[in-house]
PDB file of C-alpha atoms in Angstrom:
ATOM      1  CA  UNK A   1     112.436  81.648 103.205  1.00  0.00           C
ATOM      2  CA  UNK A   2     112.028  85.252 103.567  1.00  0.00           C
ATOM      3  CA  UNK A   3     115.996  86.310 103.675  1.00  0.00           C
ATOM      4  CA  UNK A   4     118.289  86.306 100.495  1.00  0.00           C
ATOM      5  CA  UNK A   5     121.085  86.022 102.343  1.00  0.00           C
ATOM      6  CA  UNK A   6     121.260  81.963 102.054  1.00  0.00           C
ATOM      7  CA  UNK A   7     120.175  78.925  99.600  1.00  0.00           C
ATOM      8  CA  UNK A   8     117.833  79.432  96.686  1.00  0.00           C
ATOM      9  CA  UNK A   9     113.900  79.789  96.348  1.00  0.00           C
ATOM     10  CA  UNK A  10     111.801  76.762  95.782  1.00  0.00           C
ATOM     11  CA  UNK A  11     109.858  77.147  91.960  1.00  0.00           C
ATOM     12  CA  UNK A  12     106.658  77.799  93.644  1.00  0.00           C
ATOM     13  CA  UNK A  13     108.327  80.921  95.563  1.00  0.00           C
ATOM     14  CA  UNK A  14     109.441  82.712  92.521  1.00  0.00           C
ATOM     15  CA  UNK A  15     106.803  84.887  91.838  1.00  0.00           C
ATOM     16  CA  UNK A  16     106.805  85.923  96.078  1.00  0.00           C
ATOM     17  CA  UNK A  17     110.604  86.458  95.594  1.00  0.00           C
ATOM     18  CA  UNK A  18     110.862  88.587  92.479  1.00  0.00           C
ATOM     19  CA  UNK A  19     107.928  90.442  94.331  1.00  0.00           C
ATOM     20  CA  UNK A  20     110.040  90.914  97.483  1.00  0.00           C
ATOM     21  CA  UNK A  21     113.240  92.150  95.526  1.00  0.00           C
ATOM     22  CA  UNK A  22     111.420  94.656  94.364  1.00  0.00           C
ATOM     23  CA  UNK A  23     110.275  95.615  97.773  1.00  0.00           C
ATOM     24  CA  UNK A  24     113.816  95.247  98.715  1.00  0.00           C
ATOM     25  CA  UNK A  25     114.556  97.689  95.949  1.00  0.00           C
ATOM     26  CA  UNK A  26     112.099 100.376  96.251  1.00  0.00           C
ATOM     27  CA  UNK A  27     113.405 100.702  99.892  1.00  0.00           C
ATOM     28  CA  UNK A  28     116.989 101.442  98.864  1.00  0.00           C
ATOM     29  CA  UNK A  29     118.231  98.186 100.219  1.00  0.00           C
ATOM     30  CA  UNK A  30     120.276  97.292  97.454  1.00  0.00           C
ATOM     31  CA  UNK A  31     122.754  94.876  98.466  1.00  0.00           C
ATOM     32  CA  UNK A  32     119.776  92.801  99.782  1.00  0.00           C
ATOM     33  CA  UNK A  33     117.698  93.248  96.877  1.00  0.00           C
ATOM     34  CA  UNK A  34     120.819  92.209  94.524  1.00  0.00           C
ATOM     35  CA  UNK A  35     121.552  88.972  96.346  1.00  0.00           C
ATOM     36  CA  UNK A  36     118.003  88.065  96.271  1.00  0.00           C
ATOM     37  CA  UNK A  37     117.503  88.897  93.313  1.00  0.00           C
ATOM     38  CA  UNK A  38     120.876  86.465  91.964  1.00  0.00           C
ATOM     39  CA  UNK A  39     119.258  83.784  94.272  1.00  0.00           C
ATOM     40  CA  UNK A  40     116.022  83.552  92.294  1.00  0.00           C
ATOM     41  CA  UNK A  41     117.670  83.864  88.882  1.00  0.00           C
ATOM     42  CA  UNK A  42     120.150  81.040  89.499  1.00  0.00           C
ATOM     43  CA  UNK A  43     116.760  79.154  90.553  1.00  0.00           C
ATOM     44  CA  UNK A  44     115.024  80.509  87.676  1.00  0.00           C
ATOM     45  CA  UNK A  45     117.835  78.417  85.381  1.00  0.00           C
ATOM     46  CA  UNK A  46     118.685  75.364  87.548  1.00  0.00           C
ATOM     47  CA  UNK A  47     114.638  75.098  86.383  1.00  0.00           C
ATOM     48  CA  UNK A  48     115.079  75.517  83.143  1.00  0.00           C
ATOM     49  CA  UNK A  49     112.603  78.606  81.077  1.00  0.00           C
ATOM     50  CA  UNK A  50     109.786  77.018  82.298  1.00  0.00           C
ATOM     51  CA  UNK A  51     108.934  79.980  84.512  1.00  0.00           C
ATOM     52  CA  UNK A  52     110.049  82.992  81.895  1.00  0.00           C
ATOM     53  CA  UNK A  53     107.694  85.791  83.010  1.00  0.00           C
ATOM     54  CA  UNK A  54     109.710  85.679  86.267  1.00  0.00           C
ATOM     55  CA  UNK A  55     112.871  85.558  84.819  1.00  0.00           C
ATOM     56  CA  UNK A  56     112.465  88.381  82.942  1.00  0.00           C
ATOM     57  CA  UNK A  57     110.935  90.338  86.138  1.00  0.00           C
ATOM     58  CA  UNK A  58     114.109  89.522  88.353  1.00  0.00           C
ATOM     59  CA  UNK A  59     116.704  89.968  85.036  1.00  0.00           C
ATOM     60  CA  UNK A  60     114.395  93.554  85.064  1.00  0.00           C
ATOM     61  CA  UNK A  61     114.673  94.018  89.002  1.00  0.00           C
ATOM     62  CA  UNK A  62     118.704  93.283  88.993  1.00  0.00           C
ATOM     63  CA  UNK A  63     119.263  95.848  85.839  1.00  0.00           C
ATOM     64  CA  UNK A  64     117.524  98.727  87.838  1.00  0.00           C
ATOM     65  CA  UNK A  65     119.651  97.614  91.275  1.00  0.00           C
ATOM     66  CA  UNK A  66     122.916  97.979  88.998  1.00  0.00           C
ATOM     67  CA  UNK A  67     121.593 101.213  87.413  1.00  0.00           C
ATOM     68  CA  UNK A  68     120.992 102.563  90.938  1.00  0.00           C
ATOM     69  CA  UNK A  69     124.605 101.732  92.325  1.00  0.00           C
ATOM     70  CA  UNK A  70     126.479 102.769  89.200  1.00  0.00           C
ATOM     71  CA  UNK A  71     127.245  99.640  87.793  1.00  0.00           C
ATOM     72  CA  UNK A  72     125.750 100.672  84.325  1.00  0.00           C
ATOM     73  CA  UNK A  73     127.349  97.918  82.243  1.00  0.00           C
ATOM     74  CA  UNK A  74     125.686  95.010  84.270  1.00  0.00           C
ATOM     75  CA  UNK A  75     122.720  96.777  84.040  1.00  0.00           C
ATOM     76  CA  UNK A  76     122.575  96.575  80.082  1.00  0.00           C
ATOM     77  CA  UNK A  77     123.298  93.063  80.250  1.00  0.00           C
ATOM     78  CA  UNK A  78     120.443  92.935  82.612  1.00  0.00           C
ATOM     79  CA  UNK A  79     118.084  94.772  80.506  1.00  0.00           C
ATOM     80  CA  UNK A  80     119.043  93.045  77.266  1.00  0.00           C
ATOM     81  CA  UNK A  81     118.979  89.436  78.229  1.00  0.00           C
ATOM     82  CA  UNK A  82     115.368  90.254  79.926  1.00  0.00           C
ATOM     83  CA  UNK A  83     114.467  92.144  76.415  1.00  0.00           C
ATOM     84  CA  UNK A  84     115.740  88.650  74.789  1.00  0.00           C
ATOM     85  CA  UNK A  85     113.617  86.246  76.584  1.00  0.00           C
ATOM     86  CA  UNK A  86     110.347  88.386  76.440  1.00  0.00           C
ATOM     87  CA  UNK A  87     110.475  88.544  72.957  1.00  0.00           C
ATOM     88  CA  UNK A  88     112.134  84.737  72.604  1.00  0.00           C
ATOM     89  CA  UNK A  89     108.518  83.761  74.497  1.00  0.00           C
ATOM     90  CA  UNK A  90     106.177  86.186  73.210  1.00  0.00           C
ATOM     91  CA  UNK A  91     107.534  87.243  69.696  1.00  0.00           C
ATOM     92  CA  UNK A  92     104.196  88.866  68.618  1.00  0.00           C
ATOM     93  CA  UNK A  93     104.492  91.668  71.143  1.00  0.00           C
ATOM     94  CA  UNK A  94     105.882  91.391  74.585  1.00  0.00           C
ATOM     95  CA  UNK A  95     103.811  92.384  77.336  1.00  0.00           C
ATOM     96  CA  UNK A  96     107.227  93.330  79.723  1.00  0.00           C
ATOM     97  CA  UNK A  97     108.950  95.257  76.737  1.00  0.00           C
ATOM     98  CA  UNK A  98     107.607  98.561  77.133  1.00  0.00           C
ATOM     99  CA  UNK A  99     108.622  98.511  80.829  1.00  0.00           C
ATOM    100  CA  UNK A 100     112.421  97.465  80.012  1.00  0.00           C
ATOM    101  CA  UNK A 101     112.638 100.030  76.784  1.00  0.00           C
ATOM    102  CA  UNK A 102     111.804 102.501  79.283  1.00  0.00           C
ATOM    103  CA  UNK A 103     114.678 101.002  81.636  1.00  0.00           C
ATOM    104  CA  UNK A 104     117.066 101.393  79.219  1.00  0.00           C
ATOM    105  CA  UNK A 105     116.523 104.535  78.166  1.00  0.00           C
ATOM    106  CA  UNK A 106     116.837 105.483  81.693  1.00  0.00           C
ATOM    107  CA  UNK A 107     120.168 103.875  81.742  1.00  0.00           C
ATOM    108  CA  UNK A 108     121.184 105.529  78.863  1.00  0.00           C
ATOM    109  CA  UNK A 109     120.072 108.887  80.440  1.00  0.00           C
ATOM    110  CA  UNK A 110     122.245 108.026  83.409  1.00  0.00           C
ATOM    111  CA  UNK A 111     125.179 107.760  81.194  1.00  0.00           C
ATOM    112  CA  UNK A 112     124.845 110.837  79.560  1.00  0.00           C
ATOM    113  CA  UNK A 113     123.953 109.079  75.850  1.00  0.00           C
ATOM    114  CA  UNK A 114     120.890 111.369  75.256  1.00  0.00           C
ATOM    115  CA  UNK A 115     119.989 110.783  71.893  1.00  0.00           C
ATOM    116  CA  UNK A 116     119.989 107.041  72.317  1.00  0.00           C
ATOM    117  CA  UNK A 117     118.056 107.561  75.526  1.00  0.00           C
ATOM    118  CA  UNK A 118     115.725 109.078  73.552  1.00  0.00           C
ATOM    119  CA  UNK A 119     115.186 106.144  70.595  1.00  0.00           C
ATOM    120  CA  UNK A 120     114.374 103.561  73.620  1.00  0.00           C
ATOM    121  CA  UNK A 121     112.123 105.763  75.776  1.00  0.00           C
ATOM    122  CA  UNK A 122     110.099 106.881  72.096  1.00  0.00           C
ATOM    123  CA  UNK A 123     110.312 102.978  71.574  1.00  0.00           C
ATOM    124  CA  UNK A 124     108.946 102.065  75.185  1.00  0.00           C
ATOM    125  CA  UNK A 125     106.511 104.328  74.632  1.00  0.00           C
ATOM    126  CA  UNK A 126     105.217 103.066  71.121  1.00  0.00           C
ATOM    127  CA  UNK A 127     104.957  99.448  72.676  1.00  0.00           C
ATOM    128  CA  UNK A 128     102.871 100.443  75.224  1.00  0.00           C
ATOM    129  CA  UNK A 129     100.634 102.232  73.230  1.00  0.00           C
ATOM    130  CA  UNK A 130     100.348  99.336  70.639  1.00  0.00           C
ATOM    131  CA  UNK A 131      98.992  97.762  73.579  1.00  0.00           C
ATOM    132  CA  UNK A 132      95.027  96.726  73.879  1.00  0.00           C
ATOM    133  CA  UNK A 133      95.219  97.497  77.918  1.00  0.00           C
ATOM    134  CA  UNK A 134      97.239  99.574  78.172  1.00  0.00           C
ATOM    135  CA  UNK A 135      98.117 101.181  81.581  1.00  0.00           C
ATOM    136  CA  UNK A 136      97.037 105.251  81.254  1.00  0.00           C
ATOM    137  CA  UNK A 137      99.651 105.387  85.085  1.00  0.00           C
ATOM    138  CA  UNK A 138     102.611 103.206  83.369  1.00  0.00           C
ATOM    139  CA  UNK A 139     102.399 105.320  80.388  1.00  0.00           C
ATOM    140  CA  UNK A 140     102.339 108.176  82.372  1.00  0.00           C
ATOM    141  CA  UNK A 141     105.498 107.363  84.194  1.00  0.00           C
ATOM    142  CA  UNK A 142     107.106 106.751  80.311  1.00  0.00           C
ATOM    143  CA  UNK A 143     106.333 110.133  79.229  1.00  0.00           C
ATOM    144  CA  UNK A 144     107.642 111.693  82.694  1.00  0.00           C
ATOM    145  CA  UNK A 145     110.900 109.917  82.005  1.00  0.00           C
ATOM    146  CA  UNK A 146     110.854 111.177  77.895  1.00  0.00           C
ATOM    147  CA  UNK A 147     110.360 114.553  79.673  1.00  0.00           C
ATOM    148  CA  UNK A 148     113.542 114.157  81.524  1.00  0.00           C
ATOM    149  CA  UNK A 149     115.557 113.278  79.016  1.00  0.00           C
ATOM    150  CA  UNK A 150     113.725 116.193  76.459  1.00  0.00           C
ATOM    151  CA  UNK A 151     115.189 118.831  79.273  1.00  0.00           C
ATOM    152  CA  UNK A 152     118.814 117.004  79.023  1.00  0.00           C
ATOM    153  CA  UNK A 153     118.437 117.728  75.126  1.00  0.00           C
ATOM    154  CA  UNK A 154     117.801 121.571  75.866  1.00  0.00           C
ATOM    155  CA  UNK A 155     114.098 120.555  74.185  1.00  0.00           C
ATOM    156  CA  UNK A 156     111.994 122.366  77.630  1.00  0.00           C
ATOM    157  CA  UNK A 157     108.937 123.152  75.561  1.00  0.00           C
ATOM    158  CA  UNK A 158     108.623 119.942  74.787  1.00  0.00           C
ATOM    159  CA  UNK A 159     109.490 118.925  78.231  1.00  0.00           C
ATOM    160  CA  UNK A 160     107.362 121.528  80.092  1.00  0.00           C
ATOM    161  CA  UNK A 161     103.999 120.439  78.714  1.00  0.00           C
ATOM    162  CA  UNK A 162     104.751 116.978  78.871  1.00  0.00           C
ATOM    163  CA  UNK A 163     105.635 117.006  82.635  1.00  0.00           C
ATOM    164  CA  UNK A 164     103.130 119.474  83.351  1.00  0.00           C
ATOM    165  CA  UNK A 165     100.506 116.438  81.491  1.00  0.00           C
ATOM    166  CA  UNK A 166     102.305 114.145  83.468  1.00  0.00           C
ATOM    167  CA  UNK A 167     101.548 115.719  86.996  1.00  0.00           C
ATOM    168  CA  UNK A 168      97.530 116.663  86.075  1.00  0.00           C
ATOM    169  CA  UNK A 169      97.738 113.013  85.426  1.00  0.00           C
ATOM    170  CA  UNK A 170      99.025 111.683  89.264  1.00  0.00           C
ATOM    171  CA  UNK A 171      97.449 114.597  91.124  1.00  0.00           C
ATOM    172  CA  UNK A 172      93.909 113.761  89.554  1.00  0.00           C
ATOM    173  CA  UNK A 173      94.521 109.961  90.255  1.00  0.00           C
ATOM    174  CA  UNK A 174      96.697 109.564  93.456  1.00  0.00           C
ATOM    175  CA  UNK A 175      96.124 113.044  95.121  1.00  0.00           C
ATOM    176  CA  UNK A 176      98.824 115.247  95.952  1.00  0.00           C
ATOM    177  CA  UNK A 177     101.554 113.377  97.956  1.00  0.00           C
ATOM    178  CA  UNK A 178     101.969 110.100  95.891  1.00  0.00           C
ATOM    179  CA  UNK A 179     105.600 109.009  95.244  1.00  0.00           C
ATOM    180  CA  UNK A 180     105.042 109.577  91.203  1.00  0.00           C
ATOM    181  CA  UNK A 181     103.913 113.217  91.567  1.00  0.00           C
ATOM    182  CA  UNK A 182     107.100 113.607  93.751  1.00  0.00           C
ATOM    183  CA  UNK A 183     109.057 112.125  91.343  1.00  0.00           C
ATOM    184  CA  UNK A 184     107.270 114.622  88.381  1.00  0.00           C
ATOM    185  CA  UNK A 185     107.668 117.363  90.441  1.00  0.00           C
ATOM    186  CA  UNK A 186     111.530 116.447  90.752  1.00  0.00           C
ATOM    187  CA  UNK A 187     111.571 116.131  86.969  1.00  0.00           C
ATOM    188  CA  UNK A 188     109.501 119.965  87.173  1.00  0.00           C
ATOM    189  CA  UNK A 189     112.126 121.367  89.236  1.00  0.00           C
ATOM    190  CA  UNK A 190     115.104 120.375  87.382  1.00  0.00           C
ATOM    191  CA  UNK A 191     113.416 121.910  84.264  1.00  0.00           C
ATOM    192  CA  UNK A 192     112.863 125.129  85.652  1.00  0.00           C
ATOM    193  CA  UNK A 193     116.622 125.207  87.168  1.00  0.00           C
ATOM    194  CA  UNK A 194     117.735 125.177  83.720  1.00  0.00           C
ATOM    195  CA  UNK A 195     115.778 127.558  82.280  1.00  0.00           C
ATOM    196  CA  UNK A 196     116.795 129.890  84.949  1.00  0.00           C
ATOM    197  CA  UNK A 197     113.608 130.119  87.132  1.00  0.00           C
ATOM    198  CA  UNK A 198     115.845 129.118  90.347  1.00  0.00           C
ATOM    199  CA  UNK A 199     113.065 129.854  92.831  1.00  0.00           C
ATOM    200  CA  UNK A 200     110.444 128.242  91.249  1.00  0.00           C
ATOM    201  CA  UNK A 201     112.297 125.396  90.767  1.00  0.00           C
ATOM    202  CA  UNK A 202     113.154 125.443  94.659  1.00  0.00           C
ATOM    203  CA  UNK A 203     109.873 125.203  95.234  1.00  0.00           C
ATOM    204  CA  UNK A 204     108.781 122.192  93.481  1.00  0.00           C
ATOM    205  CA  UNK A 205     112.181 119.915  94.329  1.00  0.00           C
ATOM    206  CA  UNK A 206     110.958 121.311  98.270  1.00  0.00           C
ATOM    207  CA  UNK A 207     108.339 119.845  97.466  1.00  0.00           C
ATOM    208  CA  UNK A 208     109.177 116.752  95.939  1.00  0.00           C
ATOM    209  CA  UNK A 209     112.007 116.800  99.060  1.00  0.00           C
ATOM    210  CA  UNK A 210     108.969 116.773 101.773  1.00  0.00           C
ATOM    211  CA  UNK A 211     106.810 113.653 100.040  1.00  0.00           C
ATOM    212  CA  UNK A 212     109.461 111.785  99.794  1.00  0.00           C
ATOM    213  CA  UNK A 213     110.537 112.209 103.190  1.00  0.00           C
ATOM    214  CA  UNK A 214     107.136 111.372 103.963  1.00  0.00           C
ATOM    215  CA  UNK A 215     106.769 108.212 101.979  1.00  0.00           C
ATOM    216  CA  UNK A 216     110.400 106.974 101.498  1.00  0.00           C
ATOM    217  CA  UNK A 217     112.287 108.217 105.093  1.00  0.00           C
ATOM    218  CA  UNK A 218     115.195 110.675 105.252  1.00  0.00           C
ATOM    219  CA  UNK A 219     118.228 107.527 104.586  1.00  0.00           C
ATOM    220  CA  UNK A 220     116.379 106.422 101.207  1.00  0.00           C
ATOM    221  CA  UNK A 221     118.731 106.825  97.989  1.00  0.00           C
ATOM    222  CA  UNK A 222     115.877 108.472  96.138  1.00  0.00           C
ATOM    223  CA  UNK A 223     115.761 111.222  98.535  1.00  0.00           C
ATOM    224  CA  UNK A 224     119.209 112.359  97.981  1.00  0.00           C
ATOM    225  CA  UNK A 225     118.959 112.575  94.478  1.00  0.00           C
ATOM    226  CA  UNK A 226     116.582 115.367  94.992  1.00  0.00           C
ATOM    227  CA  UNK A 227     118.707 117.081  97.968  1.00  0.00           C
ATOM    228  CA  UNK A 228     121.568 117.222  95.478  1.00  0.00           C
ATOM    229  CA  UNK A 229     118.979 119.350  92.831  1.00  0.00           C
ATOM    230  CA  UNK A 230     118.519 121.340  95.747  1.00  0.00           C
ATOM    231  CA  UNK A 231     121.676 122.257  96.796  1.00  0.00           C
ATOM    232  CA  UNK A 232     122.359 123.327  93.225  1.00  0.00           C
ATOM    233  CA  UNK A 233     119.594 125.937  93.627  1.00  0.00           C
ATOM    234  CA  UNK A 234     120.366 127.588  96.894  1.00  0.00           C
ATOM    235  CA  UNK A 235     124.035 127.622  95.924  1.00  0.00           C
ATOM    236  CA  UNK A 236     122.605 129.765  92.935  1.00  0.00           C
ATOM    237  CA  UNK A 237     120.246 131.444  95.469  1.00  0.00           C
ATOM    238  CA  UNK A 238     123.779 132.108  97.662  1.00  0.00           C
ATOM    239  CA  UNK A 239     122.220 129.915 100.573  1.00  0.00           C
ATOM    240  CA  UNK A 240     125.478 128.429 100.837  1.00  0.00           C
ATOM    241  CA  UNK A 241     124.918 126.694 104.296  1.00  0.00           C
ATOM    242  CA  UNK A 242     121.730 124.956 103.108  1.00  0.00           C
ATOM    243  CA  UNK A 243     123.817 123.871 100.192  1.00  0.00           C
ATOM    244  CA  UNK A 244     126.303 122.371 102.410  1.00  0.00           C
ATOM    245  CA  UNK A 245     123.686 120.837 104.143  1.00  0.00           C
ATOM    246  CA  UNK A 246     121.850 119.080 101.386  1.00  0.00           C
ATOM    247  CA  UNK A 247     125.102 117.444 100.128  1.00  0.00           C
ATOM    248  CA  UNK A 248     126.160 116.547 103.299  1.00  0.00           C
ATOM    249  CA  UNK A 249     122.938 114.751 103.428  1.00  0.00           C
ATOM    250  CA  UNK A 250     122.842 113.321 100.237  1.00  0.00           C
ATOM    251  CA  UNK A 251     126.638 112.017 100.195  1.00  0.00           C
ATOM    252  CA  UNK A 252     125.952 109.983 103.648  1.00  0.00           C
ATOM    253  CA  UNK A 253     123.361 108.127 102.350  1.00  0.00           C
ATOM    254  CA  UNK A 254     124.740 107.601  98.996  1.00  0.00           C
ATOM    255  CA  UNK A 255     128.536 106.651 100.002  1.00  0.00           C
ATOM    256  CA  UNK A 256     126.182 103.517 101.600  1.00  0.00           C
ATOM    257  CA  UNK A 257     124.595 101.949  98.982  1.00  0.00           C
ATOM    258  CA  UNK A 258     126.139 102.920  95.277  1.00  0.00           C
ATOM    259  CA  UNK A 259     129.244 102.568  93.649  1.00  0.00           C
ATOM    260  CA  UNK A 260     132.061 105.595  94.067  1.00  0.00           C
ATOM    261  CA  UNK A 261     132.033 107.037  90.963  1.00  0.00           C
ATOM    262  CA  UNK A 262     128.395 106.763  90.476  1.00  0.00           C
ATOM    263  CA  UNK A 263     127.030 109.799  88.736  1.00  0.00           C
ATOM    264  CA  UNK A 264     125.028 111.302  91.389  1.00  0.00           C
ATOM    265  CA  UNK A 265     127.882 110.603  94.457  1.00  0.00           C
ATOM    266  CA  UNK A 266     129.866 112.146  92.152  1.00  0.00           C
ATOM    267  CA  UNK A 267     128.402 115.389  91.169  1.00  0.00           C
ATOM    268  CA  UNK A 268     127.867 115.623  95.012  1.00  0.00           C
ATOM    269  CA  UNK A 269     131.443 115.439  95.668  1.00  0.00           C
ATOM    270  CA  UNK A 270     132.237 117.821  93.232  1.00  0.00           C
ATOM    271  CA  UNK A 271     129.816 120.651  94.321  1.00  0.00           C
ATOM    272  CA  UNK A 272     130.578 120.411  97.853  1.00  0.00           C
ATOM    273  CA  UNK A 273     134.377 120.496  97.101  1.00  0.00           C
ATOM    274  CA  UNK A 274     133.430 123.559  94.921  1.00  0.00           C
ATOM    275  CA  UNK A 275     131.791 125.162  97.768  1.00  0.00           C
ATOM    276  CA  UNK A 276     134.162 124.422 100.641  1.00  0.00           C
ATOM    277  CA  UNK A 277     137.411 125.390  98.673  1.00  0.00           C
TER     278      UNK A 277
END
């Protein structure tokens, strides 16, 4: 089978499926992603726990699709119950637990609960560290997300030279138009925005705008996540037209794929009723 839309995987597909919702998922096809996703996990326990490491992968995969539309409660359930079998099966130290710590604290983040955004990122972050291989790239991409949430807590110091770590890290490893440098230079943008530096900051989430463009096509949810950063600068530049622009974007792919009131959509909304009134 290579659609989600009908019956379940066989147990010997599994590990192909909860590789193709992820696929699904880093394309911005959510709804397909999501029912995939369901379709493995009700195979997963018509099976029994016999195949946990995938279990916890889709539980993992469907938390990050709800985080992405909005649905922020389902995601936690996700999360957790994928926290509670990794540990259930591997209660020395489990190998997927950095990974979802760092999920939820980018849930948290989403929601606006900062300081306990910050407790499971620092956690994450300790667990991958603890580990014997650990991944120099995944914990990369954990202290680029810390960062994030450091410049939500007013902390841009702190921030600042981790992201700027962060990016030496991607550019010297992937080169210079690699999704996670993108993503970093996002993250370096929406820094600088707040500390006032509106053009630099322009010219990073530019940037960021172009590779991901590039890599991810103009429709993708990620990309208008970073148009909406922008149109907060050249409002404050007084480019109100490429403001309008950039929202206008931003709200046509987002009104697709995520829930209404998701936070993004939202703020969207709001600035370009802000501008137009």
């Amino acid at each position: 089978m290579t659609d989600g839309s009908v019956g379940l995987p066989g147990q010997a597909e599994l590990p192909q499926r909860a590789a193709q919702v992820k696929a699904w998922r880093e394309a911005g096809q959510y709804p397909r992603a999501e029912q995939a996703a369901r379709a493995a996990i009700a195979a997963v326990e018509a099976a029994g726990f016999g195949h946990a490491a995938e279990l916890v992968a889709l539980l993992n995969e469907l938390g990050m699709i709800g985080k992405y539309q909005g649905r922020f409660d389902e995601a936690e359930v996700c999360y957790r119950r994928a926290l509670a079998v990794c540990r259930w099966h591997h209660p020395p130290g489990c190998p997927q637990a950095p990974a979802i710590l760092h999920n939820l604290g980018g849930l948290d983040h989403a929601r606006g609960a900062f300081e306990s955004a910050l407790s499971h990122a620092r956690a994450g972050i300790a667990a991958r560290e603890a580990m014997i291989d650990a991944d120099p790239l995944e914990l990369a991409a954990d202290r680029g997300a810390l960062a994030a949430i450091l410049t939500d807590l007013g902390r841009h110091d702190e921030a600042l030279a981790m992201l700027e770590a962060v990016a030496a890290c991607y550019e010297r490893t992937y080169g210079t138009e690699h999704h996670e440098v993108a993503v970093t230079l996002h993250n370096l943008g929406s820094l600088q925005y707040r500390q006032g530096l509106v053009e630099a900051a322009g010219g990073n989430l530019h940037r960021a705008l172009k590779i991901k463009i590039g890599l991810l096509g103009p429709r993708h949810p990620d990309v208008a996540v970073t148009r909406y950063n922008l149109a907060c600068c050249c409002r404050a530049l007084g480019d109100t037209a490429a403001a309008l622009a950039h929202l206008q974007d931003a709200i046509g792919v987002l009104d697709q794929v995520v829930a209404h009131d998701q936070p993004t959509l939202a703020a969207c909304r709001r600035l370009l009723r802000e501008l137009t009134q």
